[in-house]
Coordinates of C-alpha atoms in Angstrom, one line a residue:
X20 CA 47.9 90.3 58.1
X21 CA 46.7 87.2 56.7
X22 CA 48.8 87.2 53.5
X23 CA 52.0 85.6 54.3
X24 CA 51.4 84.4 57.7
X25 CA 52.3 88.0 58.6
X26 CA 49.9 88.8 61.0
X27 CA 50.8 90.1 64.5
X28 CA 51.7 87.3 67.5
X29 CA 49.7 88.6 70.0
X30 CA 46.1 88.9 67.3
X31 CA 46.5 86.0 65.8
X32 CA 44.3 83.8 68.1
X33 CA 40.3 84.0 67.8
X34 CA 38.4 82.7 70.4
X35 CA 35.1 82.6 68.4
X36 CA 36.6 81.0 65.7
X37 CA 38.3 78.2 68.3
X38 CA 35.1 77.7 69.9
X39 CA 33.4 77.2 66.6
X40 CA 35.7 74.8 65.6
X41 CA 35.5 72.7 68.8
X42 CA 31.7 72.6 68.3
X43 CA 31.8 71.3 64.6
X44 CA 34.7 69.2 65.4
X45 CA 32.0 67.3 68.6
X46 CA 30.8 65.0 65.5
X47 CA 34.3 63.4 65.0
X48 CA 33.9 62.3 69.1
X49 CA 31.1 60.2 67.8
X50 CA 33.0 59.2 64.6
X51 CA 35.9 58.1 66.7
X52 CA 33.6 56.2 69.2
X53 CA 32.0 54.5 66.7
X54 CA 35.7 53.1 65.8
X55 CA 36.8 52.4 69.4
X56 CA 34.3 50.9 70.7
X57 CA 33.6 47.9 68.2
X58 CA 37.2 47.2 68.9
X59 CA 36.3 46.1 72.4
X60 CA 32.7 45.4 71.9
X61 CA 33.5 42.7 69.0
X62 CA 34.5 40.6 71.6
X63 CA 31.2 40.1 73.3
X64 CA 29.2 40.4 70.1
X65 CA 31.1 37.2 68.6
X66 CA 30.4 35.1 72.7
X67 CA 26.5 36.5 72.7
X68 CA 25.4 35.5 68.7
X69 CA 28.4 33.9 67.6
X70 CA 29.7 36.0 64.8
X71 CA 32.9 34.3 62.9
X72 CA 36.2 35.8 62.0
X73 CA 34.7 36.9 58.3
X74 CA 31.5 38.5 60.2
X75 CA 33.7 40.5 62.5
X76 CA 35.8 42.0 59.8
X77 CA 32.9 42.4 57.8
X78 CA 31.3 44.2 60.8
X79 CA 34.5 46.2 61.7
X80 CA 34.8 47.2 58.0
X81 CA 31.4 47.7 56.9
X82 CA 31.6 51.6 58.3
X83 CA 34.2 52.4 56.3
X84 CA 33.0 51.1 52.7
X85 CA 29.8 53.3 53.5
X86 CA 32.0 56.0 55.2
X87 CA 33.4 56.3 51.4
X88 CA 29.3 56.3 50.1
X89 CA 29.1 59.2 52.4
X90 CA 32.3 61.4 51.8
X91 CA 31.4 61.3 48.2
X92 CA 27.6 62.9 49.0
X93 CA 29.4 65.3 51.6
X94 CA 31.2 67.7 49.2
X95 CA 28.0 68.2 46.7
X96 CA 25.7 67.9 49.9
X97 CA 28.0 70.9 52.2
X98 CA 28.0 73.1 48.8
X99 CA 24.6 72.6 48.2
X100 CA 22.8 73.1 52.2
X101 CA 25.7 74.6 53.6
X102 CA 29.0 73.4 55.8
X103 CA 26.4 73.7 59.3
X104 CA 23.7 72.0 58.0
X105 CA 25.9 69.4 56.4
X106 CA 27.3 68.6 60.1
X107 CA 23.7 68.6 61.5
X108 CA 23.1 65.9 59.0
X109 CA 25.8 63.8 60.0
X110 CA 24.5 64.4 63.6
X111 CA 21.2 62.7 62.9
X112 CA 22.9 59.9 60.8
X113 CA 24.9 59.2 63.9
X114 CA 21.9 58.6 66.2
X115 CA 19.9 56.7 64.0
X116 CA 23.0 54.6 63.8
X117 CA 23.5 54.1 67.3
X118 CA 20.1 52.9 68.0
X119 CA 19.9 50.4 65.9
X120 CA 23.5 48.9 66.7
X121 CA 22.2 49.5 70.3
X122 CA 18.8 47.5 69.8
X123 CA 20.9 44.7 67.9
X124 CA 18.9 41.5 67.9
X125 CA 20.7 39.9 65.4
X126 CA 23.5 40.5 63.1
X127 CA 21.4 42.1 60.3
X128 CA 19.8 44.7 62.2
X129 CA 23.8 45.6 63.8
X130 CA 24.8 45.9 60.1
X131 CA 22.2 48.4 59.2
X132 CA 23.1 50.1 62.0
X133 CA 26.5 50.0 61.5
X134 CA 26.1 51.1 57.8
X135 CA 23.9 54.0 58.8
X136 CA 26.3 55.5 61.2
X137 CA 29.3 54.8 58.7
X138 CA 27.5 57.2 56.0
X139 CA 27.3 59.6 58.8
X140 CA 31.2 59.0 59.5
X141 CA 31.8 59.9 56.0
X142 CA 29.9 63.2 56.1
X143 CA 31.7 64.0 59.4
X144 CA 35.3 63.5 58.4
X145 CA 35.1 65.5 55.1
X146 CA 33.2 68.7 56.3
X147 CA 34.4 69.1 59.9
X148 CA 38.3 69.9 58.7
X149 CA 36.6 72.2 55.7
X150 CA 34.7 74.0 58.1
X151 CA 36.9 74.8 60.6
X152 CA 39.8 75.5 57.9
X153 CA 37.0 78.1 56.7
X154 CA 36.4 80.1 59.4
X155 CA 40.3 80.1 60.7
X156 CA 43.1 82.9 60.0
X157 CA 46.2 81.1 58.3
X158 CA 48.2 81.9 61.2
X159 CA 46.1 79.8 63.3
X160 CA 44.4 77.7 61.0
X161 CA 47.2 74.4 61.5
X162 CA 45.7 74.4 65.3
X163 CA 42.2 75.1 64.3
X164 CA 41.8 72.0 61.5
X165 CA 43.3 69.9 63.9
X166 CA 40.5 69.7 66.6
X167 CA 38.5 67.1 64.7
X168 CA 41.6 64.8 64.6
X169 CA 41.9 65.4 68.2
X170 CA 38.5 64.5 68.9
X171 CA 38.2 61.1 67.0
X172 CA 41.1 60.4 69.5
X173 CA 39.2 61.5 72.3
X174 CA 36.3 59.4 70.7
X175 CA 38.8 56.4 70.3
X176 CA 39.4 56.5 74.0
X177 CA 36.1 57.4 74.8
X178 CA 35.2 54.1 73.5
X179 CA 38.0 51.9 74.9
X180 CA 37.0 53.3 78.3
X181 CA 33.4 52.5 77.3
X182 CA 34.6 48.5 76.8
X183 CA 36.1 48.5 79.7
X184 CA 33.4 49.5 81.7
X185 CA 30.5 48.5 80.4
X186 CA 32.1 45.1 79.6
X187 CA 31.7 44.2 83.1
X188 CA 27.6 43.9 82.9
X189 CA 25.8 41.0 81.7
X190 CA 26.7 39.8 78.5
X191 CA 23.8 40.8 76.6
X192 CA 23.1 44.5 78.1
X193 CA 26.6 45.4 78.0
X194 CA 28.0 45.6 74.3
X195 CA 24.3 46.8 73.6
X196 CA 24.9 50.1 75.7
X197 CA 28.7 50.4 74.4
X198 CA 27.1 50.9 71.2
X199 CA 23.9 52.7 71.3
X200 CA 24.4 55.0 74.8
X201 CA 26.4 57.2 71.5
X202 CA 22.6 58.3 70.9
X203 CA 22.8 60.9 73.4
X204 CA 25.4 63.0 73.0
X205 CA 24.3 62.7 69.2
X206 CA 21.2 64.5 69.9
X207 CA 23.1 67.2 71.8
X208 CA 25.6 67.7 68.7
X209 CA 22.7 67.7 66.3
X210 CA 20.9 70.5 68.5
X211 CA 24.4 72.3 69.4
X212 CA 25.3 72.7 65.8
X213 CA 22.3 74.9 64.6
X214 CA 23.4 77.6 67.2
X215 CA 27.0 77.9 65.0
X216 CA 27.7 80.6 62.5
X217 CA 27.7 79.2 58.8
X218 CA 31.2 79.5 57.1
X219 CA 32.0 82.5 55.8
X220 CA 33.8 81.4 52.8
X221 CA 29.9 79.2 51.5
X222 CA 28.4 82.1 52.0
X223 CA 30.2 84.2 50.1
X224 CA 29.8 81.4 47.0
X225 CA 25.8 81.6 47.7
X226 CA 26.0 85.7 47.5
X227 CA 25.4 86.8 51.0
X228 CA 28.2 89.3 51.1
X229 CA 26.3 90.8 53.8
X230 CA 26.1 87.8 56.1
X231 CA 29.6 86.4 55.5
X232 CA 30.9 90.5 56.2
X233 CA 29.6 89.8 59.4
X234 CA 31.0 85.9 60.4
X235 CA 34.3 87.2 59.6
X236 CA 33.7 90.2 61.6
X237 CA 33.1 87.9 64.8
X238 CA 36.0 85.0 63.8
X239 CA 38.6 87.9 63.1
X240 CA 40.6 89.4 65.8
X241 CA 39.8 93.0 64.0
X242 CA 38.1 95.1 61.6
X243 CA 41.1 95.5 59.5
X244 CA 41.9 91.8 59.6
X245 CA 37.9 90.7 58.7
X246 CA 38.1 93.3 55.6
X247 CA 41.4 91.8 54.2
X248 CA 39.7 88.4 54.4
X249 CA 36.4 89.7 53.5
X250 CA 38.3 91.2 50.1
X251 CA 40.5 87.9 49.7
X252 CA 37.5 85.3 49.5
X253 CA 35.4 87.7 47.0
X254 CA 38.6 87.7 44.5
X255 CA 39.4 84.1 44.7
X256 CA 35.2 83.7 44.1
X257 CA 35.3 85.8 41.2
X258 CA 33.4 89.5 42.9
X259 CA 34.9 92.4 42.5
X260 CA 36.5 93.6 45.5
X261 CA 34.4 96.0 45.8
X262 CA 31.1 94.4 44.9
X263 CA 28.7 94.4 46.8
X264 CA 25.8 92.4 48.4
X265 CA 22.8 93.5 46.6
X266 CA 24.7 93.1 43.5
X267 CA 26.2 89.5 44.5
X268 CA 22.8 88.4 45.1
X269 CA 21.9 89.0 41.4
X270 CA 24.8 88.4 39.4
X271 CA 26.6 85.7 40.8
X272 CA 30.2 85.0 39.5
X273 CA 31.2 81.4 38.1
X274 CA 27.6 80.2 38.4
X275 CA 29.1 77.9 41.1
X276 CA 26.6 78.5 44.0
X277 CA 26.3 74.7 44.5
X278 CA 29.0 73.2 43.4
X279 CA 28.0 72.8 39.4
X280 CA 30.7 71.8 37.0
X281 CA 33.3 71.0 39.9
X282 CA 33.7 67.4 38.9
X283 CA 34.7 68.3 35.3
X284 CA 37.1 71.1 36.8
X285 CA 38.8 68.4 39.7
X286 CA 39.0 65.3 37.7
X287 CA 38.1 65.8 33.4
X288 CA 39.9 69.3 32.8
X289 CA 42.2 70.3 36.2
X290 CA 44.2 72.8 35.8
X291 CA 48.4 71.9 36.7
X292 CA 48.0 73.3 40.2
X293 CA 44.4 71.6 40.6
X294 CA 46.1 67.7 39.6
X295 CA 49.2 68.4 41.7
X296 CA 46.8 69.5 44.9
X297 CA 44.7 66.3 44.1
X298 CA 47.2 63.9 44.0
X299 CA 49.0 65.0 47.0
X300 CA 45.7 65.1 49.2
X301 CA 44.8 61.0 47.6
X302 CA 48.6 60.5 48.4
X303 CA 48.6 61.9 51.9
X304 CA 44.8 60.1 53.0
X305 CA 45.9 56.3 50.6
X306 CA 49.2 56.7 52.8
X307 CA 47.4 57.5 56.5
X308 CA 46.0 53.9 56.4
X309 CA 48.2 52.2 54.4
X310 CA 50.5 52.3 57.1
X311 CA 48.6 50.2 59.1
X312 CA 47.1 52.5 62.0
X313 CA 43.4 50.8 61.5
X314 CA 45.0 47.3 62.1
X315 CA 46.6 48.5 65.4
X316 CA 43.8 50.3 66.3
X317 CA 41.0 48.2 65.6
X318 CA 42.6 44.6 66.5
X319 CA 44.6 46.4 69.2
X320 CA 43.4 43.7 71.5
X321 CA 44.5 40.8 69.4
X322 CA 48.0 42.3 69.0
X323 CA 48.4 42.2 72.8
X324 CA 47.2 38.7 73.0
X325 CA 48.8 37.3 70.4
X326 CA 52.1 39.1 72.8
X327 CA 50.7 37.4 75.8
X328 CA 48.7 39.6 77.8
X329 CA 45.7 37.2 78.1
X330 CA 42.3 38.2 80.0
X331 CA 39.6 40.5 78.5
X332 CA 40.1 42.8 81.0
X333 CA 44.0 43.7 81.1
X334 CA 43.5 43.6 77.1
X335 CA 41.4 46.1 77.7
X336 CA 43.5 48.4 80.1
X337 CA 46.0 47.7 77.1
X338 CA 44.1 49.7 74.7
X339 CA 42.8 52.6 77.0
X340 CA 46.8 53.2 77.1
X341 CA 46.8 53.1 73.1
X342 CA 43.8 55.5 73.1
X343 CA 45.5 57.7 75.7
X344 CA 48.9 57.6 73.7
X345 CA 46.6 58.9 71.0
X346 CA 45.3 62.1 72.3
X347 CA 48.2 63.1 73.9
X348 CA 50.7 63.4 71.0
X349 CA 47.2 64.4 68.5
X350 CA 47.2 67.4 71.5
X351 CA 51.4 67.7 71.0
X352 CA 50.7 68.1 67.2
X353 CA 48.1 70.7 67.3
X354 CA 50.7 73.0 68.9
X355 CA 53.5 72.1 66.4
X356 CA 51.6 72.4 63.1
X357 CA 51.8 76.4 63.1
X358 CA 54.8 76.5 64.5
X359 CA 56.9 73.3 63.2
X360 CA 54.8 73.4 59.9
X361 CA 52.7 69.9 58.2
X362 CA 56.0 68.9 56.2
X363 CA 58.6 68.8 58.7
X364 CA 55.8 67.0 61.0
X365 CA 55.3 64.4 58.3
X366 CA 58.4 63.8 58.1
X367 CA 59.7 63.0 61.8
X368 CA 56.1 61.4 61.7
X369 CA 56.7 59.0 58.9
X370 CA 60.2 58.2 60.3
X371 CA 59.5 57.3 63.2
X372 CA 56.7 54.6 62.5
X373 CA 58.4 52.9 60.1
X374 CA 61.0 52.2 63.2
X375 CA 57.6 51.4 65.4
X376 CA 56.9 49.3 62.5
X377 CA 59.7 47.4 62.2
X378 CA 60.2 46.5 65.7
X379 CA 56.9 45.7 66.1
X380 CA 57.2 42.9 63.6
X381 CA 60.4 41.6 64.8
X382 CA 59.2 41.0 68.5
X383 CA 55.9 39.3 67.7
X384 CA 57.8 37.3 64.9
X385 CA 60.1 36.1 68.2
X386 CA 57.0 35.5 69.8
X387 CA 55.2 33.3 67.1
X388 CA 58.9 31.1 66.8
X389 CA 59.3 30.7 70.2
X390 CA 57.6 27.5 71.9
X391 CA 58.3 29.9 75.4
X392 CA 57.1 32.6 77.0
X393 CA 59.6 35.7 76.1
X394 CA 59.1 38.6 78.6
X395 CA 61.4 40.6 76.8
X396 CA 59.5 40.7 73.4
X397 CA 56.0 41.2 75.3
X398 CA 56.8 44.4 76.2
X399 CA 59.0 45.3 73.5
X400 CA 55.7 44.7 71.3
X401 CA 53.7 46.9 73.5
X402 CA 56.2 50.0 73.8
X403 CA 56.2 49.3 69.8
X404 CA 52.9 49.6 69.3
X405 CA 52.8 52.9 71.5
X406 CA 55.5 54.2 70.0
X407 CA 53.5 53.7 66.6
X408 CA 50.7 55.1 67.7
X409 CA 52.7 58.2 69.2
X410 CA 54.8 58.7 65.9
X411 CA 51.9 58.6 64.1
X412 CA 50.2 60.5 65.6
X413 CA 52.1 63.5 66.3
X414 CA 52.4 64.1 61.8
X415 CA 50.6 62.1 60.0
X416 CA 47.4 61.6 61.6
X417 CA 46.7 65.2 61.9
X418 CA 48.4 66.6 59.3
X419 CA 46.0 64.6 56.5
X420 CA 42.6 65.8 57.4
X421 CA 44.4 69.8 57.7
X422 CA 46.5 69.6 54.5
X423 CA 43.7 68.2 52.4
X424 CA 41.3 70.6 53.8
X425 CA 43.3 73.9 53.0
X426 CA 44.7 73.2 49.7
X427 CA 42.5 73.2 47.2
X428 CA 40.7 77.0 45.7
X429 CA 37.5 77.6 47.1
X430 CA 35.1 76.4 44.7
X431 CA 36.2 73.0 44.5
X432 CA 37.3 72.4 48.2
X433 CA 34.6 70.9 49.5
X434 CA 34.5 67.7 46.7
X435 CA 38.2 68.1 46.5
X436 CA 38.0 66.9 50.2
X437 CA 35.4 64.4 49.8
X438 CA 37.4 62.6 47.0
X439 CA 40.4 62.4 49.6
X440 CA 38.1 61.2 52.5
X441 CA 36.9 58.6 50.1
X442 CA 40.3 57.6 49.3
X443 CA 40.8 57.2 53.3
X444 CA 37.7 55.6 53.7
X445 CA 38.7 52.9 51.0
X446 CA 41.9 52.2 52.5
X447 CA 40.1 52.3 56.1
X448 CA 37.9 49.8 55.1
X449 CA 40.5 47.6 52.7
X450 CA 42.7 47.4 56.1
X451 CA 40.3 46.9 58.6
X452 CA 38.7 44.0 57.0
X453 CA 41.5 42.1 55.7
X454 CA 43.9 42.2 58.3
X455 CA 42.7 38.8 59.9
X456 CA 43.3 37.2 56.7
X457 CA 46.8 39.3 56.1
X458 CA 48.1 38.0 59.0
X459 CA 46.6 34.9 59.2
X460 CA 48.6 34.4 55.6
X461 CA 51.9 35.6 56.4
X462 CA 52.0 35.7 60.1
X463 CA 51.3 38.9 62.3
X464 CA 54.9 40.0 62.7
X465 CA 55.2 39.8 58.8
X466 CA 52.2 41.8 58.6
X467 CA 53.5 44.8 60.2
X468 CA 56.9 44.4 58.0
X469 CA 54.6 44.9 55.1
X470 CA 53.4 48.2 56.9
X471 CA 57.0 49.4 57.4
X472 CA 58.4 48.7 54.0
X473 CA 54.5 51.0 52.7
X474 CA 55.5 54.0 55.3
X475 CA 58.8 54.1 53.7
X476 CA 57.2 54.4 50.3
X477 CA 55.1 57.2 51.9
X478 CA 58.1 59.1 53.4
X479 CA 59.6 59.4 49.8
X480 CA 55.9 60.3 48.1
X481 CA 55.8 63.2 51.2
X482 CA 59.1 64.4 50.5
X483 CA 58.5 65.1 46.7
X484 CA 54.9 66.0 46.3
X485 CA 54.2 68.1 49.3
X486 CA 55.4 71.5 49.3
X487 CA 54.9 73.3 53.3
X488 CA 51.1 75.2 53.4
X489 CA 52.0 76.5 57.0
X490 CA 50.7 80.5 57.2
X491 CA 50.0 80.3 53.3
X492 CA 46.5 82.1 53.0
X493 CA 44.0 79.7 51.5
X494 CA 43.3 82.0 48.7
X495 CA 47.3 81.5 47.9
X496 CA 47.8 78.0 47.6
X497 CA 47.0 77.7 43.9
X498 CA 50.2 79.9 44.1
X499 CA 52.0 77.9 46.1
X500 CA 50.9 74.7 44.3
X501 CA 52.1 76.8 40.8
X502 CA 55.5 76.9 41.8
X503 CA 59.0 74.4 40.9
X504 CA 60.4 75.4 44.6
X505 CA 62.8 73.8 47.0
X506 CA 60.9 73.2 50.4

């Protein structure tokens, strides 16, 4: 059963729940191209309308500050219209986004554009993870909340192939289709998404025992298992167990159908459990970009050249092998986080970068006091900065968006989430458009010291504030989060 983790091996695998979760996860594809591709189309933006150094970070960062604007509206938006609608939304945000960017006459019309898609980032990060945590078992829920992390990488390398590519028209067609062919498939999503069940767990909240009865009857692997959950979510709601859906309808519990009063109970009056849950989610999202991962992602292609490797196009192939690296340990970690568990995972994770980190600094800090070309720390600066990326993410890439998406009680999940996205958004955006001036100040390799020396800080933050949510029931973690244990 769900309580414990305990359910049987061989049930605890739903196909209709997986192939919800892939379809509500398809919006972080966009989200992630949206990232990937500016990486590689900055470069011919700034030789077609001569942007400077400031305008590109401002560009690069731009998303992100609005990304924040649009996590914040997410939570209050998903418990207001619903987790489906609320991805449908970011759908549409997403196309309008990538026309504009695509038109691009000028630099203002690519910053509206930009800004557009960057609210629809926002709602995309928060409520894909909180939808697919919703409709998922705990057994397989690790898996399940991963997907959208998986498929920003998949985005990321979608648009690093795109560069490539589509870099090889003429100057002024090709950056245009890099950024607005994302249109299409945005259309798709925005269609795609109405077919999807709403998640059980909102529906409940709104009162439609009836409706949620039957979700969970199609994303549980039985009858016995949908009961148990049906009976779970209507305690931790505030029914009675055995209330009900004529009666929900009319005498809603909490008078929290859309999301009233949740502010006051996150952030004025949280409970113990509540402020421990909200610090570790804003720890684990300040820490996913604090540790530098938007600086190798985004300026991938200066790191390489500052290492040597010197036409557009091999700087290019350099970064389709980042984006590849990407997917393939974000695809390792799926099948790890029910098995190893999210702490253990953040933990090798952590490790690991800060010794990615470290040597990633000391080889282009040879390379900047050398007056010769050093083979040696060329490629030690390019298996460092896929080791990085690996380390990362195999833990804590994944692990944020499905730890801060299962922790917190129902009724405040869905803003509890969007204060953590904002959090990540911040430190997104904070990163992505300083890091020309960080390095610029105290030289790249000291740049990616700095990043160590943070991931060490978030190693010891992981190890104290973040006790292990694999197979914990969500209606459990208050529970959990109650609790002075050893981990």
């Amino acid at each position: 059963m769900e309580q414990g983790g305990k359910e049987d091996q061989k049930t605890m695998f739903n196909k209709y729940a997986f192939a919800c979760a892939i379809v509500a996860s398809m919006v972080s594809i966009i989200s992630g191209y949206d990232t990937g591709v500016m990486s590689g189309a900055m470069i011919f933006i700034k030789d077609d309308i001569g942007i400077s150094d400031t305008q590109q970070e401002v560009l690069a960062g731009i998303l992100n500050l609005c990304a924040l604007v649009g996590s914040l509206a997410a939570g209050r938006t998903s418990d207001y219209i619903g987790r489906r609608y609320t991805i449908f939304l970011a759908s549409v945000l997403f196309m309008v986004g990538a026309i504009l960017m695509g038109y691009g006459p000028n630099y203002a019309i690519l910053m509206v554009g930009r800004c557009v898609g960057g609210v629809g980032v926002g709602f995309a990060l928060m409520i894909a993870p909180v939808y697919s945590a919703e409709i998922s078992s705990a057994s397989s829920r690790g898996l399940l909340t991963s997907l959208p992390e998986l498929c920003i990488g998949i985005g990321i390398l979608l648009g690093y192939v795109s560069n490539y590519f589509l870099g090889k028209l003429a100057l002024k067609l090709g950056w245009r289709l890099m950024l607005g062919i994302a249109a299409f498939p945005s259309l798709a999503l925005a269609l795609g998404i109405l077919t999807m069940p709403e998640s059980p767990r909102w529906l409940v909240m709104q009162g439609q025992l009836g409706n949620a009865k039957k979700v969970l009857l199609q994303v549980s692997n039985s009858t016995q298992e949908a009961e148990l959950r049906f009976r779970e979510i209507k305690v931790a709601v505030g029914f009675d167990e055995n209330c009900d859906d004529e009666i929900a309808n009319v005498k809603h519990p909490q008078g929290s159908r859309n999301g009233e009063g949740v502010w006051k109970e996150l952030l004025v009056r949280p409970t113990p459990q509540v402020r421990w849950m909200l610090i570790a989610a804003v720890g684990i999202h300040f820490f996913e970009h604090a540790t530098g991962i938007e600086a190798v992602m985004l300026y991938s292609p200066r790191i390489f050249k500052k290492a040597g490797v010197t036409s557009k196009d091999k700087l290019l192939l350099a970064t389709v092998g980042v984006g590849l690296t990407k997917i393939t340990f974000l695809i390792i970690a799926s099948f790890l986080l029910d098995k190893v568990g999210r702490r253990r995972l953040l933990q090798i994770s952590t490790g690991g970068m800060i010794c990615g980190l470290s040597l990633l600094g000391f080889s282009l800090t040879m390379v900047d006091h050398s007056n010769e070309k050093l083979l040696w720390a060329l490629s030690l600066s390019i298996v460092a900065t896929y080791a990085y990326v690996a380390f990362f993410n195999i833990g804590l890439g994944p692990v944020t968006w499905v730890y801060s998406s299962e922790i917190f009680p129902m009724k405040l999940r869905a803003q509890g989430a969007s204060i953590g996205v904002a959090v990540n958004r911040t430190m997104n955006a904070a990163v992505s458009m300083s890091f020309i001036s960080i390095y610029k100040a105290i030289t790249i390799g000291g740049s990616f010291f700095m990043f160590a020396g943070i991931s060490v800080l978030a190693w010891v933050f992981f190890y104290i504030f973040l006790p292990e949510t694999k197979g914990v029931a969500l209606e459990e973690m208050e529970l959990l989060f109650s609790k002075k244990i050893q981990w």
